XYZ file of C-alpha atoms in Angstrom:
444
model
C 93.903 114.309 120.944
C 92.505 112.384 118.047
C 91.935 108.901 117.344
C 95.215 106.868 117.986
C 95.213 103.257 116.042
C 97.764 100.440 117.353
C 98.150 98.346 120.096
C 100.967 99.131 122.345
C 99.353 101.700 124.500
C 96.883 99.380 125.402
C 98.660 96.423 126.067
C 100.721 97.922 128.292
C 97.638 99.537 130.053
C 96.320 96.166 130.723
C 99.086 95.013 131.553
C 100.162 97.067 134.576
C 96.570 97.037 135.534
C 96.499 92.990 136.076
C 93.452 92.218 132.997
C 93.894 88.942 131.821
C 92.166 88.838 128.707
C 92.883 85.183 128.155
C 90.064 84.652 131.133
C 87.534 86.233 129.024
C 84.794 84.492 126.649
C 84.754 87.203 123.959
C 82.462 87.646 121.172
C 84.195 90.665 118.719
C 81.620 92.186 116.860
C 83.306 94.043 113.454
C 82.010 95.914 110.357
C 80.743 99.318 109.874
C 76.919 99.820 110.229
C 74.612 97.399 112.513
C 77.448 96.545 115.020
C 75.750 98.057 118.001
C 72.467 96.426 117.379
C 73.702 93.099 116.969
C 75.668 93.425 119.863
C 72.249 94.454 121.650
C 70.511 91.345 119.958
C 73.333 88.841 121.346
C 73.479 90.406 124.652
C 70.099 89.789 125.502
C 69.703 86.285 124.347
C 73.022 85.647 126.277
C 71.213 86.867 129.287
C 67.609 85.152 128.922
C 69.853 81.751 128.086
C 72.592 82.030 131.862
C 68.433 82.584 133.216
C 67.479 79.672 131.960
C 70.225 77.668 132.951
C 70.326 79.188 136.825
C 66.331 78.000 136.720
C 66.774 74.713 135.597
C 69.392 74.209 138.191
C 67.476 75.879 141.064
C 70.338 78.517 141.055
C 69.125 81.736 142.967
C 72.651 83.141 143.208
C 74.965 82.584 140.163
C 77.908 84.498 139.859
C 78.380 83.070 136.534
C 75.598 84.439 135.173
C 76.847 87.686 133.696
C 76.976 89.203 130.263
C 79.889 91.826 129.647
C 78.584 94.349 126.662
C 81.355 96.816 125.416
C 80.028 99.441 122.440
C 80.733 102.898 121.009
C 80.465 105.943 120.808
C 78.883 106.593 124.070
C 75.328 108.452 123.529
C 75.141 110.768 126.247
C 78.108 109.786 128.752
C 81.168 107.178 127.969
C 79.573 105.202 130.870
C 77.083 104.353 128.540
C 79.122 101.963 126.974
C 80.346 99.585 129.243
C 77.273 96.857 130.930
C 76.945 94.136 132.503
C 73.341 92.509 132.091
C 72.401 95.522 130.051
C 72.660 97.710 133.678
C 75.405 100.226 132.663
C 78.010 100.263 134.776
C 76.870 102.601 138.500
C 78.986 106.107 137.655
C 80.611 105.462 141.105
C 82.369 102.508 139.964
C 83.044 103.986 136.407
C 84.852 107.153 138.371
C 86.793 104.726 140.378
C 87.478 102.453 137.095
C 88.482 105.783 135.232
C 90.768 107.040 137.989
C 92.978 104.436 138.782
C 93.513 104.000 135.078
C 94.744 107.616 134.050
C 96.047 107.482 137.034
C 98.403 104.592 135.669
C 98.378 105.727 132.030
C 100.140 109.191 133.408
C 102.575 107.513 135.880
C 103.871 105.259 133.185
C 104.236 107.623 130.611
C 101.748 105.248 128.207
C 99.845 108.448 126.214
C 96.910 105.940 125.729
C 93.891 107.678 123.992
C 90.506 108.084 126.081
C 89.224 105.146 123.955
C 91.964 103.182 125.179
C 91.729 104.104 129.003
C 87.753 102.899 128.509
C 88.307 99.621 126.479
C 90.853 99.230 129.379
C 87.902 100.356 132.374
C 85.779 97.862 130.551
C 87.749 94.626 130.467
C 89.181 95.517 134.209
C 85.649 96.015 135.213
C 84.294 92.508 133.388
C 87.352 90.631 134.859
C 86.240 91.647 138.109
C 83.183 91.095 137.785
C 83.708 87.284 136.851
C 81.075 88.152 133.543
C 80.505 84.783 131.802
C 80.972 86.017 128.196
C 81.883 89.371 126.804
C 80.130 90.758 123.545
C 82.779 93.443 122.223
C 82.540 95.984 119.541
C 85.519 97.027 117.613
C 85.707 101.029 117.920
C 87.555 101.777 114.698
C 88.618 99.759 111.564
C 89.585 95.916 113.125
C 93.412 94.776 113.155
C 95.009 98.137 114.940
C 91.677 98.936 117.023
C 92.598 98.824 120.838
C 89.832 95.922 121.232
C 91.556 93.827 119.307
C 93.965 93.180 121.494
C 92.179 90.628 122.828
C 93.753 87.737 121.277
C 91.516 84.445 122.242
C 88.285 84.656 120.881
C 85.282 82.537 121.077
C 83.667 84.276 117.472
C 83.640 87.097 115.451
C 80.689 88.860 113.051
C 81.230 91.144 110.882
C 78.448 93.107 109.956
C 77.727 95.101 106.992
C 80.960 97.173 105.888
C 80.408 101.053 104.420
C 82.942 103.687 103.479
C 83.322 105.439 106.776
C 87.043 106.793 108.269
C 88.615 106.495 105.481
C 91.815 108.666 106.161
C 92.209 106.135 108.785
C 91.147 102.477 106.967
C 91.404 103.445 103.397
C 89.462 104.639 100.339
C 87.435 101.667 99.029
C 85.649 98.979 100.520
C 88.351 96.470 99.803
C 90.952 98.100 101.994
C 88.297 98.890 104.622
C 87.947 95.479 104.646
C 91.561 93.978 104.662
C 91.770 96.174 107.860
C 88.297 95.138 109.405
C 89.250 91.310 108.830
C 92.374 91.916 111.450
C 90.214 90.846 114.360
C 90.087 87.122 112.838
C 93.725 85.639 113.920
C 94.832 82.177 115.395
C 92.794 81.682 118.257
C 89.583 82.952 116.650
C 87.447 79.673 116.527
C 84.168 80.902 114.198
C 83.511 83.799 112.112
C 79.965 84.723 110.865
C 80.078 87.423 108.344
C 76.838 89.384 107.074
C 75.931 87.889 103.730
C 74.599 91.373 102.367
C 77.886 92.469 101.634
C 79.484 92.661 97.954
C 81.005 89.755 97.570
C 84.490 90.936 96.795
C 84.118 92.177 100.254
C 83.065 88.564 101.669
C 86.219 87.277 99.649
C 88.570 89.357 102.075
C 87.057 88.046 105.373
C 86.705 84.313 104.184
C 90.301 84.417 102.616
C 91.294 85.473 105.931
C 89.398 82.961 107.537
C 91.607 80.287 105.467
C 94.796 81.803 106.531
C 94.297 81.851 110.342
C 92.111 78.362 110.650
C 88.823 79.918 111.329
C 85.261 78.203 110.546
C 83.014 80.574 109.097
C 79.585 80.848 107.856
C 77.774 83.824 105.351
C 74.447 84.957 106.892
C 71.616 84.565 104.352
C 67.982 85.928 105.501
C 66.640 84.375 102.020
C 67.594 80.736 102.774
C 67.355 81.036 106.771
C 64.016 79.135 106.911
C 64.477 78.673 110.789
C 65.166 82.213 111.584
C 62.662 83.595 109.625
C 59.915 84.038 112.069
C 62.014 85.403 114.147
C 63.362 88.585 111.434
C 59.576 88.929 110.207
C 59.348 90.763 113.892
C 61.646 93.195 112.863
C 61.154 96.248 110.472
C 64.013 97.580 107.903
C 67.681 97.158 108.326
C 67.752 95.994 112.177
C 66.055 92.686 110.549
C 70.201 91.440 109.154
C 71.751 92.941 112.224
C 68.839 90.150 114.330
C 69.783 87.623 112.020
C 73.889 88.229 112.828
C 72.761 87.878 116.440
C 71.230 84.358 116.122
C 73.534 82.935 113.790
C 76.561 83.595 116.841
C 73.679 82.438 119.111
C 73.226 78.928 117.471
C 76.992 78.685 116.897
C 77.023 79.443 120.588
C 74.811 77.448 121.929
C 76.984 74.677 119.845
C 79.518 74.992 121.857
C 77.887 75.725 125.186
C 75.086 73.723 124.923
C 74.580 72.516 128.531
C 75.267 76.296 130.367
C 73.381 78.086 127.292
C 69.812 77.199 127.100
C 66.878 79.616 124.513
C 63.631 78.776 123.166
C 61.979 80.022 120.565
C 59.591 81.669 122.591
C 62.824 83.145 124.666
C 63.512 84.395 121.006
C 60.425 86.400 120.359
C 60.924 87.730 123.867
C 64.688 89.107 123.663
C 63.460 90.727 120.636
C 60.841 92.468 122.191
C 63.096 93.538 125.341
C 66.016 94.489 123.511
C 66.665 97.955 123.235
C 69.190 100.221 121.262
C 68.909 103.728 121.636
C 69.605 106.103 118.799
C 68.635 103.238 115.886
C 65.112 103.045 114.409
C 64.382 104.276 117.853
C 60.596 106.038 117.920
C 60.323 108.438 120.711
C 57.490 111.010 122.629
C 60.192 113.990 122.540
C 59.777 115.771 125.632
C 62.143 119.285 124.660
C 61.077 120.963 127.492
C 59.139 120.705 130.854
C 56.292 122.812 129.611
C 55.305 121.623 126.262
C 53.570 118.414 124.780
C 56.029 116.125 123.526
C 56.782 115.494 119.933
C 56.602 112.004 118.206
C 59.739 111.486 116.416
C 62.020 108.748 114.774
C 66.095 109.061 116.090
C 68.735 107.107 113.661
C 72.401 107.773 114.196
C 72.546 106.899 110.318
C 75.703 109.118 109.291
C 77.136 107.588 106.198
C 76.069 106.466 102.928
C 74.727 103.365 103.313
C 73.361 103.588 106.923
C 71.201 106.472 105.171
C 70.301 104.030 102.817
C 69.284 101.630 104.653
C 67.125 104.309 106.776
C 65.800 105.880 103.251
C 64.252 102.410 102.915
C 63.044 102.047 105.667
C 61.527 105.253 105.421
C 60.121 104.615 102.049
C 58.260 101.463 102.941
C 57.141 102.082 105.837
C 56.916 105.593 106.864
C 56.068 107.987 103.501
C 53.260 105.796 102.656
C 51.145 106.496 106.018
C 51.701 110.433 104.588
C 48.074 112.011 104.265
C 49.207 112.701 100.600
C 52.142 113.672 98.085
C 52.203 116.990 99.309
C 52.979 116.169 102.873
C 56.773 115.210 102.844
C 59.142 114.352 105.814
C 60.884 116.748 108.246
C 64.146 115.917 108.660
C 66.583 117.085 111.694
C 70.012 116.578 110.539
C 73.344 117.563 111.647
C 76.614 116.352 110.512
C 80.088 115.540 111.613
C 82.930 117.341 109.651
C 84.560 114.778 106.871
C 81.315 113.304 106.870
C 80.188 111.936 102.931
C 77.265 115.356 102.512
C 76.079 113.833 99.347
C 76.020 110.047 100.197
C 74.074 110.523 103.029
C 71.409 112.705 101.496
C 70.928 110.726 98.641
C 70.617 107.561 100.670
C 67.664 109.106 102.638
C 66.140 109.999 98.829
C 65.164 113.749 100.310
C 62.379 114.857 98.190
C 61.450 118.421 97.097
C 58.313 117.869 99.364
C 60.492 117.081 102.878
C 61.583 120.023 104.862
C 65.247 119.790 106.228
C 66.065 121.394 109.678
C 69.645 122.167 109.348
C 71.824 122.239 112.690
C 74.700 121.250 115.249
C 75.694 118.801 117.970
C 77.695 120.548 121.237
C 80.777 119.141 121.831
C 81.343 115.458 122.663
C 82.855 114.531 125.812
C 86.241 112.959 125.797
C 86.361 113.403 122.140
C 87.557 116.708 121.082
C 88.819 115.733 117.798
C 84.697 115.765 116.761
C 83.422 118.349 115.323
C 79.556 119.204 113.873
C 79.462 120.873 110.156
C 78.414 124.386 110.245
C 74.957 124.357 109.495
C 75.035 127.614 107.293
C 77.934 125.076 104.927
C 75.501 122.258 105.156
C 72.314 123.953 103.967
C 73.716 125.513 101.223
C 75.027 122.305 100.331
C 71.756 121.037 100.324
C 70.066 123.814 98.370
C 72.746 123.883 95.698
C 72.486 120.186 95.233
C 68.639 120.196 94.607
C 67.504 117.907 97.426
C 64.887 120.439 98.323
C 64.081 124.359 98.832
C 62.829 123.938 102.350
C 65.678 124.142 104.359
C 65.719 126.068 107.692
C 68.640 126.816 109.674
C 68.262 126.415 113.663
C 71.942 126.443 115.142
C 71.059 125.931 118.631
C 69.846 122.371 119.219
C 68.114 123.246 121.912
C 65.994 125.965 120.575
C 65.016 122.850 117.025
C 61.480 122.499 118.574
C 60.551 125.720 120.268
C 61.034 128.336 118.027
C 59.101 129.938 115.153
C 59.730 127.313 112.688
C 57.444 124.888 114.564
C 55.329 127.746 116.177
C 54.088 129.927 113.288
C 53.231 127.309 111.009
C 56.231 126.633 108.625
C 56.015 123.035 109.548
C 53.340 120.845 110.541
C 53.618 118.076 112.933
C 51.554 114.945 112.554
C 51.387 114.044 115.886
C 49.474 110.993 118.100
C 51.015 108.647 115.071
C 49.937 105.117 115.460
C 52.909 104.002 114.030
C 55.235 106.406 112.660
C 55.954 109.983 112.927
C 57.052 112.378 109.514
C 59.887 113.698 112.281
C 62.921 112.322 111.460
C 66.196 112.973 113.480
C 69.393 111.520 111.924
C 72.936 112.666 110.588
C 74.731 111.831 113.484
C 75.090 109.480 116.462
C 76.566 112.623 118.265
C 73.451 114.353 117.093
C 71.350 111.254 118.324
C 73.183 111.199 121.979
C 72.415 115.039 122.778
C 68.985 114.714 121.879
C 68.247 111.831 124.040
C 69.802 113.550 126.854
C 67.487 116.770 126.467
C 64.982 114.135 126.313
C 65.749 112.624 129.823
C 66.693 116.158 131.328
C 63.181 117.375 130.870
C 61.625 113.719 131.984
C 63.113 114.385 135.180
């Protein structure tokens, strides 16, 4: 089964499953890179702002004061993606959930897609739940994506748009976009698009705007005085995905103002709480019971301009705390089939002095269409392109950190960073997901 675009299969689902989507406050998060994190960003704000309101109000029990969160791909189990409050939904329920709608989606003949069976577990399970507002990001593309069939909407962001599934959206950033701008439509009341984009890219989404009667506003870090203190917190790219966040927050809070109360000192202290795994995300790498864990940096970065965007963070912040130009970075990289090889390499501006670890992701639950790049193809790619000579091949993921490479002195390991760590994991969200769950296995 691969991915299946349209939104019949789902309607019906929800449908014959009794979800209202109409009783939903959504927030539809769009775009290619940075969707995740801003949905992260928003979530917790949303959260530290119901708080605020049940403690004014001397409110110990408040039903109403629940955030829905809906994101993909799932890191380590499609659980992962649907939360409520940031507490992922209990694997009991999610069985239950998951049951009763394949059990449906057989009887009735739908064919819906496994995305489509969880978009349709996640909106049963926040319509049971009675969740106060629902932060939503689009899976693939925008106007054919099974979210969207949510049709009233309480915002939108778009976040920063890449060439990424293009068999599926198109070949160039303009059609990406005509597709992505399908989740603005009559009944979308505000759209905040990131201002980082190209600008015949903004053109698309505020054109659309126009057509269906939607506000909007362009994100601008530069001019942003009152945000400002608050993105300073952040390091590299996750700084405009923040900034998306409390643009929807203000317009929000516009809105809402009575039920949706944040300081600025609530501000500083969703930033510090808010976490999203698999994104800038520094970790003690525990890869098995035995050893000493590992400092290293996980990005899912896995086309050309999320690489980019991780290249500079990497070159502002991470090469310079190098002992010297000799020392380069170790990078663990694996890549999924179709994948852009040469965008994503040069985006992370691999040097002849970084050492590449070439391997492969297992297969991904519930999506068998994915499929890792042979390492052996992907090192040679590397090699013949000139990146760098020091390429290793290590097919088994599980064997990356206890073999000889590490062990006889091929690579060294700057370990007990204060900061950073020259170990850097990216390529792949799939990649990402399967390292974190070695990670917890061995925690255990």
């Amino acid at each position: 089964m691969s991915i299946k675009l349209g939104l019949s299969r789902i309607s019906q689902l929800l449908k014959i499953s009794n979800v209202n989507t109409n009783k939903l406050k959504v927030i539809h998060v769009g775009g290619t890179n940075g969707k995740g994190s801003t949905c992260s960003y928003l979530t917790t704000m949303l959260i530290q702002a119901i708080k605020n309101y049940n403690s004014k109000n001397n409110m110990r029990d408040n039903n109403n004061g629940k955030i829905g969160k809906f994101t993909s791909p799932h890191l380590i189990h499609p659980s992962d993606c649907i939360s409520i409050n940031n507490k992922t939904i209990p694997m009991s329920h999610y069985q239950t959930y998951y049951k009763e709608c394949a059990t449906l989606n057989t009887n009735y003949g739908i064919k819906a897609s496994n995305f489509e069976i969880l978009t349709c577990i996640a909106l049963k399970y926040f319509q049971d739940n009675k969740v106060d507002y629902c932060v939503i990001e689009v899976g693939v593309g925008g106007a054919t994506d099974a979210t969207n069939v949510i049709e009233s909407k309480l915002c939108c962001i778009i976040t920063k748009l890449s060439l990424d599934h293009q068999k599926l959206l198109g070949n160039t950033l303009v059609d990406i976009a005509k597709e992505k701008s399908g989740i603005i439509k009559k009944g979308v009341k505000h759209v905040i698009i990131d201002g980082t984009n190209d600008k015949e890219i903004l053109q698309v989404f505020i054109d659309k705007c126009g057509k269906v009667g939607s506000s909007w506003e362009l994100t601008d870090i530069s001019k942003t005085i009152q945000f400002q203190e608050f993105t300073n917190r952040v390091l590299g790219y996750q700084r405009y995905n923040l900034l998306n966040a409390l643009y929807a927050m203000r317009y929000l809070s516009s809105i809402d103002h009575a039920n949706l109360l944040i300081s600025d000192d609530d501000i500083f202290k969703c930033i510090n709480e808010t976490k999203w795994y698999g994104r800038l995300q520094k970790l003690s790498l525990k890869y098995d019971h035995k050893s000493n864990p590992i400092d290293v940096l996980i990005d899912g970065a896995h086309n050309k301009d999320g690489a980019k965007q991780l290249g500079e963070y990497l070159t502002q912040h991470v090469r310079p705390t190098l002992d010297s130009n000799k020392n380069g970075l170790i990078f663990v990289i694996a890549m999924t089939v179709g994948k852009d090889v040469d965008g994503l390499l040069r985006g992370l501006s691999i040097s002849c002095n970084d050492k590449v670890i070439v391997t492969q992701f297992n297969a991904v639950q519930d999506m068998p269409w994915i499929a890792s790049m042979d390492p052996d193809t992907l090192a040679q790619h590397i090699l013949k392109k000139g990146f760098t000579n020091q390429v290793i091949v290590e097919p088994d993921l599980s064997q990356i950190f206890k073999n000889s490479v590490f062990s006889d002195g091929q690579i060294s390991i700057k370990n007990n960073y204060d900061t950073h760590t020259n170990i850097v994991i990216c390529g792949s969200l799939y990649l990402a997901g399967q390292i974190l769950e070695q990670h917890l296995k061995n925690t255990r």
